[in-house]
Each structure stands twice: as C-alpha cells, then as structure tokens.
mmCIF file with all atom_site columns, C-alpha atoms in Angstrom:
data_model
loop_
_atom_site.group_PDB
_atom_site.id
_atom_site.type_symbol
_atom_site.label_atom_id
_atom_site.label_alt_id
_atom_site.label_comp_id
_atom_site.label_asym_id
_atom_site.label_entity_id
_atom_site.label_seq_id
_atom_site.pdbx_PDB_ins_code
_atom_site.Cartn_x
_atom_site.Cartn_y
_atom_site.Cartn_z
_atom_site.occupancy
_atom_site.B_iso_or_equiv
_atom_site.pdbx_formal_charge
_atom_site.auth_seq_id
_atom_site.auth_comp_id
_atom_site.auth_asym_id
_atom_site.auth_atom_id
_atom_site.pdbx_PDB_model_num
ATOM 1   C CA . GLU A 1 1   ? 21.927  -23.106 -25.311 1.00 0.00 ? 1   GLU A CA 1
ATOM 2   C CA . ASN A 1 2   ? 19.242  -21.617 -23.032 1.00 0.00 ? 2   ASN A CA 1
ATOM 3   C CA . GLU A 1 3   ? 15.667  -21.486 -24.251 1.00 0.00 ? 3   GLU A CA 1
ATOM 4   C CA . TYR A 1 4   ? 13.008  -19.090 -22.916 1.00 0.00 ? 4   TYR A CA 1
ATOM 5   C CA . ILE A 1 5   ? 9.357   -18.404 -23.664 1.00 0.00 ? 5   ILE A CA 1
ATOM 6   C CA . ASP A 1 6   ? 7.067   -15.458 -22.985 1.00 0.00 ? 6   ASP A CA 1
ATOM 7   C CA . THR A 1 7   ? 4.486   -16.225 -20.324 1.00 0.00 ? 7   THR A CA 1
ATOM 8   C CA . GLU A 1 8   ? 1.384   -14.259 -19.395 1.00 0.00 ? 8   GLU A CA 1
ATOM 9   C CA . PHE A 1 9   ? 0.839   -13.627 -15.671 1.00 0.00 ? 9   PHE A CA 1
ATOM 10  C CA . GLU A 1 10  ? -2.258  -12.458 -13.832 1.00 0.00 ? 10  GLU A CA 1
ATOM 11  C CA . THR A 1 11  ? -3.505  -8.942  -14.382 1.00 0.00 ? 11  THR A CA 1
ATOM 12  C CA . SER A 1 12  ? -3.327  -6.119  -11.862 1.00 0.00 ? 12  SER A CA 1
ATOM 13  C CA . ARG A 1 13  ? -4.475  -2.521  -11.473 1.00 0.00 ? 13  ARG A CA 1
ATOM 14  C CA . TYR A 1 14  ? -1.124  -1.365  -12.792 1.00 0.00 ? 14  TYR A CA 1
ATOM 15  C CA . ALA A 1 15  ? -1.203  -3.081  -16.152 1.00 0.00 ? 15  ALA A CA 1
ATOM 16  C CA . GLU A 1 16  ? -3.758  -4.957  -18.177 1.00 0.00 ? 16  GLU A CA 1
ATOM 17  C CA . THR A 1 17  ? -1.409  -7.901  -18.547 1.00 0.00 ? 17  THR A CA 1
ATOM 18  C CA . LEU A 1 18  ? 1.942   -8.635  -16.971 1.00 0.00 ? 18  LEU A CA 1
ATOM 19  C CA . TRP A 1 19  ? 4.456   -10.562 -19.054 1.00 0.00 ? 19  TRP A CA 1
ATOM 20  C CA . GLY A 1 20  ? 7.555   -12.394 -17.995 1.00 0.00 ? 20  GLY A CA 1
ATOM 21  C CA . ILE A 1 21  ? 10.133  -14.698 -19.447 1.00 0.00 ? 21  ILE A CA 1
ATOM 22  C CA . VAL A 1 22  ? 10.442  -18.164 -17.964 1.00 0.00 ? 22  VAL A CA 1
ATOM 23  C CA . PRO A 1 23  ? 13.065  -20.783 -18.742 1.00 0.00 ? 23  PRO A CA 1
ATOM 24  C CA . VAL A 1 24  ? 12.284  -23.948 -20.641 1.00 0.00 ? 24  VAL A CA 1
ATOM 25  C CA . ILE A 1 25  ? 13.716  -26.936 -18.780 1.00 0.00 ? 25  ILE A CA 1
ATOM 26  C CA . ASP A 1 26  ? 13.790  -30.361 -20.450 1.00 0.00 ? 26  ASP A CA 1
ATOM 27  C CA . GLY A 1 27  ? 11.367  -29.151 -23.104 1.00 0.00 ? 27  GLY A CA 1
ATOM 28  C CA . ALA A 1 28  ? 8.761   -27.781 -20.646 1.00 0.00 ? 28  ALA A CA 1
ATOM 29  C CA . ALA A 1 29  ? 8.271   -24.271 -19.247 1.00 0.00 ? 29  ALA A CA 1
ATOM 30  C CA . ALA A 1 30  ? 9.228   -23.914 -15.593 1.00 0.00 ? 30  ALA A CA 1
ATOM 31  C CA . SER A 1 31  ? 6.094   -23.829 -13.452 1.00 0.00 ? 31  SER A CA 1
ATOM 32  C CA . GLU A 1 32  ? 7.386   -21.199 -11.048 1.00 0.00 ? 32  GLU A CA 1
ATOM 33  C CA . ILE A 1 33  ? 9.901   -18.425 -10.983 1.00 0.00 ? 33  ILE A CA 1
ATOM 34  C CA . THR A 1 34  ? 11.665  -18.986 -7.694  1.00 0.00 ? 34  THR A CA 1
ATOM 35  C CA . GLU A 1 35  ? 14.020  -16.027 -7.813  1.00 0.00 ? 35  GLU A CA 1
ATOM 36  C CA . PHE A 1 36  ? 13.628  -12.646 -9.452  1.00 0.00 ? 36  PHE A CA 1
ATOM 37  C CA . PRO A 1 37  ? 15.204  -9.240  -8.896  1.00 0.00 ? 37  PRO A CA 1
ATOM 38  C CA . VAL A 1 38  ? 13.504  -6.306  -7.219  1.00 0.00 ? 38  VAL A CA 1
ATOM 39  C CA . PRO A 1 39  ? 11.694  -4.402  -9.988  1.00 0.00 ? 39  PRO A CA 1
ATOM 40  C CA . GLU A 1 40  ? 13.851  -1.416  -10.902 1.00 0.00 ? 40  GLU A CA 1
ATOM 41  C CA . ASP A 1 41  ? 11.131  1.126   -10.087 1.00 0.00 ? 41  ASP A CA 1
ATOM 42  C CA . LEU A 1 42  ? 10.824  -0.308  -6.545  1.00 0.00 ? 42  LEU A CA 1
ATOM 43  C CA . SER A 1 43  ? 14.476  -1.084  -5.768  1.00 0.00 ? 43  SER A CA 1
ATOM 44  C CA . GLY A 1 44  ? 15.012  1.965   -3.553  1.00 0.00 ? 44  GLY A CA 1
ATOM 45  C CA . VAL A 1 45  ? 11.572  1.865   -1.970  1.00 0.00 ? 45  VAL A CA 1
ATOM 46  C CA . VAL A 1 46  ? 12.221  0.603   1.550   1.00 0.00 ? 46  VAL A CA 1
ATOM 47  C CA . GLY A 1 47  ? 11.762  2.085   5.002   1.00 0.00 ? 47  GLY A CA 1
ATOM 48  C CA . LYS A 1 48  ? 9.593   5.198   5.340   1.00 0.00 ? 48  LYS A CA 1
ATOM 49  C CA . VAL A 1 49  ? 7.892   6.302   2.125   1.00 0.00 ? 49  VAL A CA 1
ATOM 50  C CA . ASN A 1 50  ? 6.156   9.711   2.252   1.00 0.00 ? 50  ASN A CA 1
ATOM 51  C CA . ASP A 1 51  ? 2.597   10.171  0.982   1.00 0.00 ? 51  ASP A CA 1
ATOM 52  C CA . ASP A 1 52  ? 3.843   12.262  -1.979  1.00 0.00 ? 52  ASP A CA 1
ATOM 53  C CA . ASN A 1 53  ? 5.960   9.396   -3.416  1.00 0.00 ? 53  ASN A CA 1
ATOM 54  C CA . ALA A 1 54  ? 5.121   8.218   -6.941  1.00 0.00 ? 54  ALA A CA 1
ATOM 55  C CA . ILE A 1 55  ? 4.377   4.659   -5.721  1.00 0.00 ? 55  ILE A CA 1
ATOM 56  C CA . PHE A 1 56  ? 1.020   5.862   -4.347  1.00 0.00 ? 56  PHE A CA 1
ATOM 57  C CA . ASP A 1 57  ? -2.015  5.931   -6.626  1.00 0.00 ? 57  ASP A CA 1
ATOM 58  C CA . TYR A 1 58  ? -4.835  8.035   -5.141  1.00 0.00 ? 58  TYR A CA 1
ATOM 59  C CA . TYR A 1 59  ? -7.399  6.574   -7.533  1.00 0.00 ? 59  TYR A CA 1
ATOM 60  C CA . SER A 1 60  ? -10.732 7.035   -5.765  1.00 0.00 ? 60  SER A CA 1
ATOM 61  C CA . GLY A 1 61  ? -12.125 9.904   -3.708  1.00 0.00 ? 61  GLY A CA 1
ATOM 62  C CA . SER A 1 62  ? -11.223 13.573  -3.530  1.00 0.00 ? 62  SER A CA 1
ATOM 63  C CA . TRP A 1 63  ? -7.691  13.456  -2.154  1.00 0.00 ? 63  TRP A CA 1
ATOM 64  C CA . THR A 1 64  ? -5.949  16.747  -1.330  1.00 0.00 ? 64  THR A CA 1
ATOM 65  C CA . SER A 1 65  ? -2.299  17.254  -0.428  1.00 0.00 ? 65  SER A CA 1
ATOM 66  C CA . GLN A 1 66  ? -1.793  19.593  2.519   1.00 0.00 ? 66  GLN A CA 1
ATOM 67  C CA . THR A 1 67  ? 1.114   20.857  4.611   1.00 0.00 ? 67  THR A CA 1
ATOM 68  C CA . PHE A 1 68  ? 0.858   19.556  8.181   1.00 0.00 ? 68  PHE A CA 1
ATOM 69  C CA . ASN A 1 69  ? 3.695   20.346  10.576  1.00 0.00 ? 69  ASN A CA 1
ATOM 70  C CA . GLY A 1 70  ? 4.465   17.296  12.683  1.00 0.00 ? 70  GLY A CA 1
ATOM 71  C CA . SER A 1 71  ? 3.532   14.835  9.963   1.00 0.00 ? 71  SER A CA 1
ATOM 72  C CA . TYR A 1 72  ? 6.246   12.868  8.166   1.00 0.00 ? 72  TYR A CA 1
ATOM 73  C CA . GLY A 1 73  ? 7.571   15.151  5.436   1.00 0.00 ? 73  GLY A CA 1
ATOM 74  C CA . ASN A 1 74  ? 5.348   17.878  6.937   1.00 0.00 ? 74  ASN A CA 1
ATOM 75  C CA . ASP A 1 75  ? 2.451   16.896  4.679   1.00 0.00 ? 75  ASP A CA 1
ATOM 76  C CA . VAL A 1 76  ? -0.484  14.494  4.341   1.00 0.00 ? 76  VAL A CA 1
ATOM 77  C CA . HIS A 1 77  ? -2.991  13.492  1.696   1.00 0.00 ? 77  HIS A CA 1
ATOM 78  C CA . TRP A 1 78  ? -6.507  13.744  3.083   1.00 0.00 ? 78  TRP A CA 1
ATOM 79  C CA . ALA A 1 79  ? -10.050 13.025  1.950   1.00 0.00 ? 79  ALA A CA 1
ATOM 80  C CA . GLN A 1 80  ? -13.413 13.012  3.685   1.00 0.00 ? 80  GLN A CA 1
ATOM 81  C CA . ASP A 1 81  ? -17.109 12.161  3.532   1.00 0.00 ? 81  ASP A CA 1
ATOM 82  C CA . THR A 1 82  ? -17.082 9.378   0.924   1.00 0.00 ? 82  THR A CA 1
ATOM 83  C CA . GLU A 1 83  ? -15.002 6.313   0.257   1.00 0.00 ? 83  GLU A CA 1
ATOM 84  C CA . ALA A 1 84  ? -11.409 7.116   -0.738  1.00 0.00 ? 84  ALA A CA 1
ATOM 85  C CA . ARG A 1 85  ? -8.762  4.678   -1.934  1.00 0.00 ? 85  ARG A CA 1
ATOM 86  C CA . VAL A 1 86  ? -5.024  4.629   -2.335  1.00 0.00 ? 86  VAL A CA 1
ATOM 87  C CA . SER A 1 87  ? -2.971  1.755   -3.697  1.00 0.00 ? 87  SER A CA 1
ATOM 88  C CA . PHE A 1 88  ? 0.709   0.966   -3.975  1.00 0.00 ? 88  PHE A CA 1
ATOM 89  C CA . ARG A 1 89  ? 3.112   -1.802  -4.920  1.00 0.00 ? 89  ARG A CA 1
ATOM 90  C CA . PHE A 1 90  ? 6.164   -2.747  -2.904  1.00 0.00 ? 90  PHE A CA 1
ATOM 91  C CA . TYR A 1 91  ? 8.837   -5.387  -2.713  1.00 0.00 ? 91  TYR A CA 1
ATOM 92  C CA . GLY A 1 92  ? 9.310   -6.912  0.727   1.00 0.00 ? 92  GLY A CA 1
ATOM 93  C CA . ASP A 1 93  ? 7.502   -8.956  3.365   1.00 0.00 ? 93  ASP A CA 1
ATOM 94  C CA . GLY A 1 94  ? 5.347   -6.408  5.157   1.00 0.00 ? 94  GLY A CA 1
ATOM 95  C CA . PHE A 1 95  ? 4.368   -2.797  5.662   1.00 0.00 ? 95  PHE A CA 1
ATOM 96  C CA . LYS A 1 96  ? 3.047   -0.330  8.224   1.00 0.00 ? 96  LYS A CA 1
ATOM 97  C CA . VAL A 1 97  ? 0.566   2.455   7.496   1.00 0.00 ? 97  VAL A CA 1
ATOM 98  C CA . TYR A 1 98  ? 0.852   5.741   9.364   1.00 0.00 ? 98  TYR A CA 1
ATOM 99  C CA . VAL A 1 99  ? -1.812  8.446   9.488   1.00 0.00 ? 99  VAL A CA 1
ATOM 100 C CA . ARG A 1 100 ? -2.682  11.614  11.337  1.00 0.00 ? 100 ARG A CA 1
ATOM 101 C CA . GLN A 1 101 ? -5.085  10.233  13.952  1.00 0.00 ? 101 GLN A CA 1
ATOM 102 C CA . HIS A 1 102 ? -7.857  12.429  15.330  1.00 0.00 ? 102 HIS A CA 1
ATOM 103 C CA . VAL A 1 103 ? -11.444 12.402  16.638  1.00 0.00 ? 103 VAL A CA 1
ATOM 104 C CA . VAL A 1 104 ? -13.072 12.416  13.183  1.00 0.00 ? 104 VAL A CA 1
ATOM 105 C CA . PHE A 1 105 ? -10.915 9.726   11.484  1.00 0.00 ? 105 PHE A CA 1
ATOM 106 C CA . GLY A 1 106 ? -12.967 7.045   9.729   1.00 0.00 ? 106 GLY A CA 1
ATOM 107 C CA . LEU A 1 107 ? -12.218 3.375   9.058   1.00 0.00 ? 107 LEU A CA 1
ATOM 108 C CA . CYS A 1 108 ? -9.869  1.478   6.763   1.00 0.00 ? 108 CYS A CA 1
ATOM 109 C CA . ASP A 1 109 ? -9.965  -1.898  4.998   1.00 0.00 ? 109 ASP A CA 1
ATOM 110 C CA . VAL A 1 110 ? -6.754  -3.422  3.638   1.00 0.00 ? 110 VAL A CA 1
ATOM 111 C CA . THR A 1 111 ? -6.379  -5.726  0.652   1.00 0.00 ? 111 THR A CA 1
ATOM 112 C CA . VAL A 1 112 ? -3.044  -7.363  -0.213  1.00 0.00 ? 112 VAL A CA 1
ATOM 113 C CA . ASP A 1 113 ? -2.641  -9.179  -3.533  1.00 0.00 ? 113 ASP A CA 1
ATOM 114 C CA . GLY A 1 114 ? -6.419  -9.296  -3.940  1.00 0.00 ? 114 GLY A CA 1
ATOM 115 C CA . ASN A 1 115 ? -7.081  -10.760 -0.474  1.00 0.00 ? 115 ASN A CA 1
ATOM 116 C CA . THR A 1 116 ? -8.731  -8.746  2.299   1.00 0.00 ? 116 THR A CA 1
ATOM 117 C CA . VAL A 1 117 ? -6.417  -8.924  5.330   1.00 0.00 ? 117 VAL A CA 1
ATOM 118 C CA . LYS A 1 118 ? -7.930  -6.287  7.672   1.00 0.00 ? 118 LYS A CA 1
ATOM 119 C CA . THR A 1 119 ? -11.333 -4.614  7.912   1.00 0.00 ? 119 THR A CA 1
ATOM 120 C CA . GLY A 1 120 ? -12.751 -1.747  9.940   1.00 0.00 ? 120 GLY A CA 1
ATOM 121 C CA . VAL A 1 121 ? -9.404  -0.488  11.281  1.00 0.00 ? 121 VAL A CA 1
ATOM 122 C CA . SER A 1 122 ? -10.109 2.749   13.150  1.00 0.00 ? 122 SER A CA 1
ATOM 123 C CA . GLY A 1 123 ? -7.818  5.753   13.105  1.00 0.00 ? 123 GLY A CA 1
ATOM 124 C CA . TYR A 1 124 ? -9.740  7.409   15.925  1.00 0.00 ? 124 TYR A CA 1
ATOM 125 C CA . ASN A 1 125 ? -7.686  9.191   18.570  1.00 0.00 ? 125 ASN A CA 1
ATOM 126 C CA . ASN A 1 126 ? -9.013  11.465  21.311  1.00 0.00 ? 126 ASN A CA 1
ATOM 127 C CA . GLY A 1 127 ? -6.751  14.322  20.268  1.00 0.00 ? 127 GLY A CA 1
ATOM 128 C CA . ASP A 1 128 ? -4.436  14.944  17.345  1.00 0.00 ? 128 ASP A CA 1
ATOM 129 C CA . LYS A 1 129 ? -1.625  12.423  16.847  1.00 0.00 ? 129 LYS A CA 1
ATOM 130 C CA . HIS A 1 130 ? 0.785   12.921  13.973  1.00 0.00 ? 130 HIS A CA 1
ATOM 131 C CA . GLN A 1 131 ? 2.621   9.910   12.520  1.00 0.00 ? 131 GLN A CA 1
ATOM 132 C CA . GLY A 1 132 ? 0.190   7.562   14.271  1.00 0.00 ? 132 GLY A CA 1
ATOM 133 C CA . LEU A 1 133 ? 0.508   3.863   13.460  1.00 0.00 ? 133 LEU A CA 1
ATOM 134 C CA . LEU A 1 134 ? -2.801  2.764   11.907  1.00 0.00 ? 134 LEU A CA 1
ATOM 135 C CA . LEU A 1 135 ? -1.926  -0.834  11.076  1.00 0.00 ? 135 LEU A CA 1
ATOM 136 C CA . THR A 1 136 ? 0.806   -3.376  10.417  1.00 0.00 ? 136 THR A CA 1
ATOM 137 C CA . VAL A 1 137 ? 0.748   -6.216  7.908   1.00 0.00 ? 137 VAL A CA 1
ATOM 138 C CA . ASP A 1 138 ? 3.748   -8.514  8.218   1.00 0.00 ? 138 ASP A CA 1
ATOM 139 C CA . GLY A 1 139 ? 4.689   -12.125 7.638   1.00 0.00 ? 139 GLY A CA 1
ATOM 140 C CA . LEU A 1 140 ? 4.023   -11.922 3.898   1.00 0.00 ? 140 LEU A CA 1
ATOM 141 C CA . GLU A 1 141 ? 6.077   -14.046 1.548   1.00 0.00 ? 141 GLU A CA 1
ATOM 142 C CA . TYR A 1 142 ? 9.095   -11.985 0.527   1.00 0.00 ? 142 TYR A CA 1
ATOM 143 C CA . GLY A 1 143 ? 8.359   -10.580 -2.930  1.00 0.00 ? 143 GLY A CA 1
ATOM 144 C CA . LEU A 1 144 ? 6.288   -8.133  -4.948  1.00 0.00 ? 144 LEU A CA 1
ATOM 145 C CA . HIS A 1 145 ? 2.920   -7.163  -3.432  1.00 0.00 ? 145 HIS A CA 1
ATOM 146 C CA . GLU A 1 146 ? 0.021   -4.934  -4.397  1.00 0.00 ? 146 GLU A CA 1
ATOM 147 C CA . VAL A 1 147 ? -1.868  -3.133  -1.599  1.00 0.00 ? 147 VAL A CA 1
ATOM 148 C CA . ASP A 1 148 ? -5.211  -1.349  -1.673  1.00 0.00 ? 148 ASP A CA 1
ATOM 149 C CA . LEU A 1 149 ? -6.291  0.835   1.267   1.00 0.00 ? 149 LEU A CA 1
ATOM 150 C CA . LYS A 1 150 ? -9.988  1.690   1.361   1.00 0.00 ? 150 LYS A CA 1
ATOM 151 C CA . PHE A 1 151 ? -10.928 4.529   3.728   1.00 0.00 ? 151 PHE A CA 1
ATOM 152 C CA . TYR A 1 152 ? -14.606 5.143   4.518   1.00 0.00 ? 152 TYR A CA 1
ATOM 153 C CA . PRO A 1 153 ? -16.886 6.815   7.100   1.00 0.00 ? 153 PRO A CA 1
ATOM 154 C CA . ASP A 1 154 ? -17.533 5.009   10.380  1.00 0.00 ? 154 ASP A CA 1
ATOM 155 C CA . PRO A 1 155 ? -21.226 4.001   10.175  1.00 0.00 ? 155 PRO A CA 1
ATOM 156 C CA . ASP A 1 156 ? -21.536 4.112   13.988  1.00 0.00 ? 156 ASP A CA 1
ATOM 157 C CA . TYR A 1 157 ? -20.239 7.679   14.345  1.00 0.00 ? 157 TYR A CA 1
ATOM 158 C CA . ALA A 1 158 ? -21.444 10.160  11.710  1.00 0.00 ? 158 ALA A CA 1
ATOM 159 C CA . LYS A 1 159 ? -18.632 12.652  12.360  1.00 0.00 ? 159 LYS A CA 1
ATOM 160 C CA . ARG A 1 160 ? -15.837 10.098  11.778  1.00 0.00 ? 160 ARG A CA 1
ATOM 161 C CA . LYS A 1 161 ? -15.409 10.563  8.058   1.00 0.00 ? 161 LYS A CA 1
ATOM 162 C CA . ARG A 1 162 ? -11.990 12.097  7.406   1.00 0.00 ? 162 ARG A CA 1
ATOM 163 C CA . TYR A 1 163 ? -8.765  10.285  6.502   1.00 0.00 ? 163 TYR A CA 1
ATOM 164 C CA . ASP A 1 164 ? -5.259  11.780  6.713   1.00 0.00 ? 164 ASP A CA 1
ATOM 165 C CA . PHE A 1 165 ? -2.767  9.444   5.025   1.00 0.00 ? 165 PHE A CA 1
ATOM 166 C CA . ASP A 1 166 ? 0.833   10.246  6.067   1.00 0.00 ? 166 ASP A CA 1
ATOM 167 C CA . PHE A 1 167 ? 3.334   7.528   5.062   1.00 0.00 ? 167 PHE A CA 1
ATOM 168 C CA . VAL A 1 168 ? 4.044   3.819   4.722   1.00 0.00 ? 168 VAL A CA 1
ATOM 169 C CA . GLU A 1 169 ? 7.001   1.913   6.107   1.00 0.00 ? 169 GLU A CA 1
ATOM 170 C CA . ILE A 1 170 ? 8.101   -0.921  3.814   1.00 0.00 ? 170 ILE A CA 1
ATOM 171 C CA . LEU A 1 171 ? 9.496   -3.936  5.658   1.00 0.00 ? 171 LEU A CA 1
ATOM 172 C CA . ARG A 1 172 ? 12.168  -6.279  4.339   1.00 0.00 ? 172 ARG A CA 1
ATOM 173 C CA . GLU A 1 173 ? 12.826  -8.268  7.480   1.00 0.00 ? 173 GLU A CA 1
ATOM 174 C CA . ASN A 1 174 ? 13.264  -11.688 5.906   1.00 0.00 ? 174 ASN A CA 1
ATOM 175 C CA . SER A 1 175 ? 15.117  -10.730 2.752   1.00 0.00 ? 175 SER A CA 1
ATOM 176 C CA . PRO A 1 176 ? 16.834  -13.653 1.049   1.00 0.00 ? 176 PRO A CA 1
ATOM 177 C CA . ALA A 1 177 ? 20.603  -13.115 1.015   1.00 0.00 ? 177 ALA A CA 1
#
C-alpha cells in the first residue's frame, strides 16, 4: 500500500504557502519530486500569451490597458514615470518578452524564481516598433517558474520612462516526452 505525507514547499507571491504530497519510500519522505504534471491552470499556456491573459499580475505601478493597432491582440498594458511591475507563472524552459518599442521606453530588470537574470534591458527604439522583442530567457530547467518584470525610468535619459507591455511567448523546447 502506498503511503504519502503532506510537505510544505517554499512560499511565493501567489500563495503564502505551497503544499504538495510526496511519497514515503522505505519509511522516509522522498527528497525530490522528479516528475509532476503541468498545473491545470497553466496547461494551455504555451506560445504567445497576450497582455490581457489572467496569468499576468500587474501588481505595482499605474498600468492601463489600451487598444494599439499593430500590437499583438491589438492592445498593450502601459505605465510610465515610476517603477511598474508585472509577474507571471509559466510551465516550460524559457520565455520571450515583447513590447511596443519607442523613443521614450525605459528599462527592465528580470527575476526568475527569485534570481535576477537580466538588468537594465532597454526597450528604446528610434521610431515605433510594435511586437518588438525586448528579451529572451531560455535554458531554464523544464518546469514551473515564477517571473517578475520590473520596468523603471532610464536614469541617463529623463524622457525614457514609459513601458508598453505587449505579450510573452512561453517556450517548451526541451519538454520531457
């Protein structure tokens, strides 16, 4: 007969405590879960994910949704002047962030699973570029990840203080069979 115990996992922005069930093998709890299904709420989240999808949490700053022809889904979420943050969870091994690039776009820092992976990424473009690739993070271990994007004014250029978030592309390039 199989035996299982409840195990507490690390906390995240999405829940105070995450709980899971791990098997007991030879009287001791397994130290790692080596295989687990895609969480049901993220199972269909792959490829291009528009800025209005429920996976995005616009939790800091004054974000506004606006129609923008030429942008993915013909809309963007934008903020300006102060720091603005958006976070999301995904299941895969990488992601790409797309924005509307322009002459007043600020900077972006990226945190994945609590670790800063990119800082000071500029969305500046001498013109107006819809669906512009801001950054790519790939080569992550295939699994569940939590991402935080921090947008902020460029301290070297006072006018670069607007951020137009368009969509994310979720990568599952090295999916286990």
